[in-house]
């Protein structure tokens, strides 16, 4: 009735109305995708173009590595990795030391199958032309060396275990904080591995010296040694009475050793008292040796970790990553192909989305203008 022009105008209005309803949703989707692309682009490492930029980035990485290791290995904080127990450094190292302590024999180890025969044999082999009631110092030190030798491998094993763990943790933190700079990964792992080897060698030397010191002399200022020895020696009369009186049973019970067979000792009456005295001294002294080996290793490890995290790791990494004539810094300026491709893709995406947003805005403006006519 009103003609084709009116129909065309009406259809145009309907189409504009439909498009106008869809445009806000389109704009929202464009904005969301634009924000995601911008966020991803901003999270990428700075495109290093100068040596100054590369140095700043390296210093930042080293600072982050140090902070993470201080938390995990010194302060015992694990808020960065609450669900990964393997990274809770202080707890894991404490477990290693506790296991080491548990493996050390609580009682003085002995190699004899018959009670006191180890002491008797050493005394017989150490005898000489001297007064019979003097005990050669070499007897005690020979027996002490035999005891310490049975456990000398344990301190070395625990420090090796600790350094293997620390190396793994340090590499993991370094890779985490330089993940945007793959050109640093190989050199940083090499630096950490070399430094840990040095630290392990120092620890092994410390352990060797610590074991050596235990063999130099029998000494302690701990009053507990004398108290323990005096208490143990109270059973000497019972032992001697059972050995000298052949009518007595050949098995007696001693607090420190439980039930022991003593019939064989009746053939060595002249040295049994001294042999028993030596065994009691070794038994009392053993507690001191174990505590020194545990405390010494623990304090050494804590001190070594502190030196590693606060001083040596950063210096070693700088020496390896920077290198002669700043070669390492120049490598940082060379962006990896994967990173460069991703950055280019995101830049193009951001540019295209911004253009799309402008196009949609122009369409909405025209629709509004046409509606006002």
Short mmCIF file of C-alpha atoms in Angstrom, two decimals, residues 61-70 73 163 166-167 169-174 187-196 199 202 304-321:
data_model
loop_
_atom_site.label_atom_id
_atom_site.label_comp_id
_atom_site.label_asym_id
_atom_site.label_seq_id
_atom_site.Cartn_x
_atom_site.Cartn_y
_atom_site.Cartn_z
CA UNK A 61 66.74 -13.22 37.98
CA UNK A 62 69.59 -13.71 40.46
CA UNK A 63 67.66 -11.78 43.11
CA UNK A 64 64.59 -13.98 42.64
CA UNK A 65 66.69 -17.17 42.77
CA UNK A 66 68.35 -16.05 45.98
CA UNK A 67 65.03 -15.10 47.59
CA UNK A 68 63.51 -18.48 46.71
CA UNK A 69 66.48 -20.43 48.05
CA UNK A 70 66.62 -18.35 51.23
CA UNK A 73 66.76 -23.67 52.53
CA UNK A 163 74.24 -31.86 48.24
CA UNK A 166 70.41 -28.98 47.13
CA UNK A 167 71.76 -29.12 43.56
CA UNK A 169 66.56 -27.63 44.19
CA UNK A 170 68.89 -24.84 43.08
CA UNK A 171 68.64 -25.85 39.41
CA UNK A 172 64.86 -26.04 39.69
CA UNK A 173 64.67 -22.48 41.10
CA UNK A 174 67.07 -21.13 38.48
CA UNK A 187 75.06 -22.06 31.35
CA UNK A 188 73.23 -21.68 34.68
CA UNK A 189 72.90 -25.44 35.14
CA UNK A 190 76.58 -25.85 34.38
CA UNK A 191 77.48 -23.16 36.93
CA UNK A 192 75.32 -24.70 39.67
CA UNK A 193 76.66 -28.19 39.01
CA UNK A 194 80.26 -26.95 39.20
CA UNK A 195 79.65 -25.02 42.41
CA UNK A 196 77.88 -27.93 44.12
CA UNK A 199 80.81 -27.57 48.04
CA UNK A 202 84.64 -29.20 50.99
CA UNK A 304 77.61 -24.36 53.99
CA UNK A 305 74.02 -23.73 52.83
CA UNK A 306 74.14 -20.18 54.20
CA UNK A 307 77.42 -19.49 52.36
CA UNK A 308 76.03 -21.04 49.17
CA UNK A 309 72.80 -19.04 49.10
CA UNK A 310 74.06 -15.69 50.39
CA UNK A 311 77.42 -15.46 48.61
CA UNK A 312 78.80 -18.19 46.43
CA UNK A 313 75.89 -19.09 44.15
CA UNK A 314 75.35 -15.55 42.92
CA UNK A 315 79.08 -15.01 42.30
CA UNK A 316 79.38 -18.32 40.43
CA UNK A 317 76.34 -17.59 38.26
CA UNK A 318 77.55 -14.10 37.40
CA UNK A 319 80.98 -15.45 36.49
CA UNK A 320 79.45 -18.13 34.24
CA UNK A 321 76.55 -16.15 32.74
#
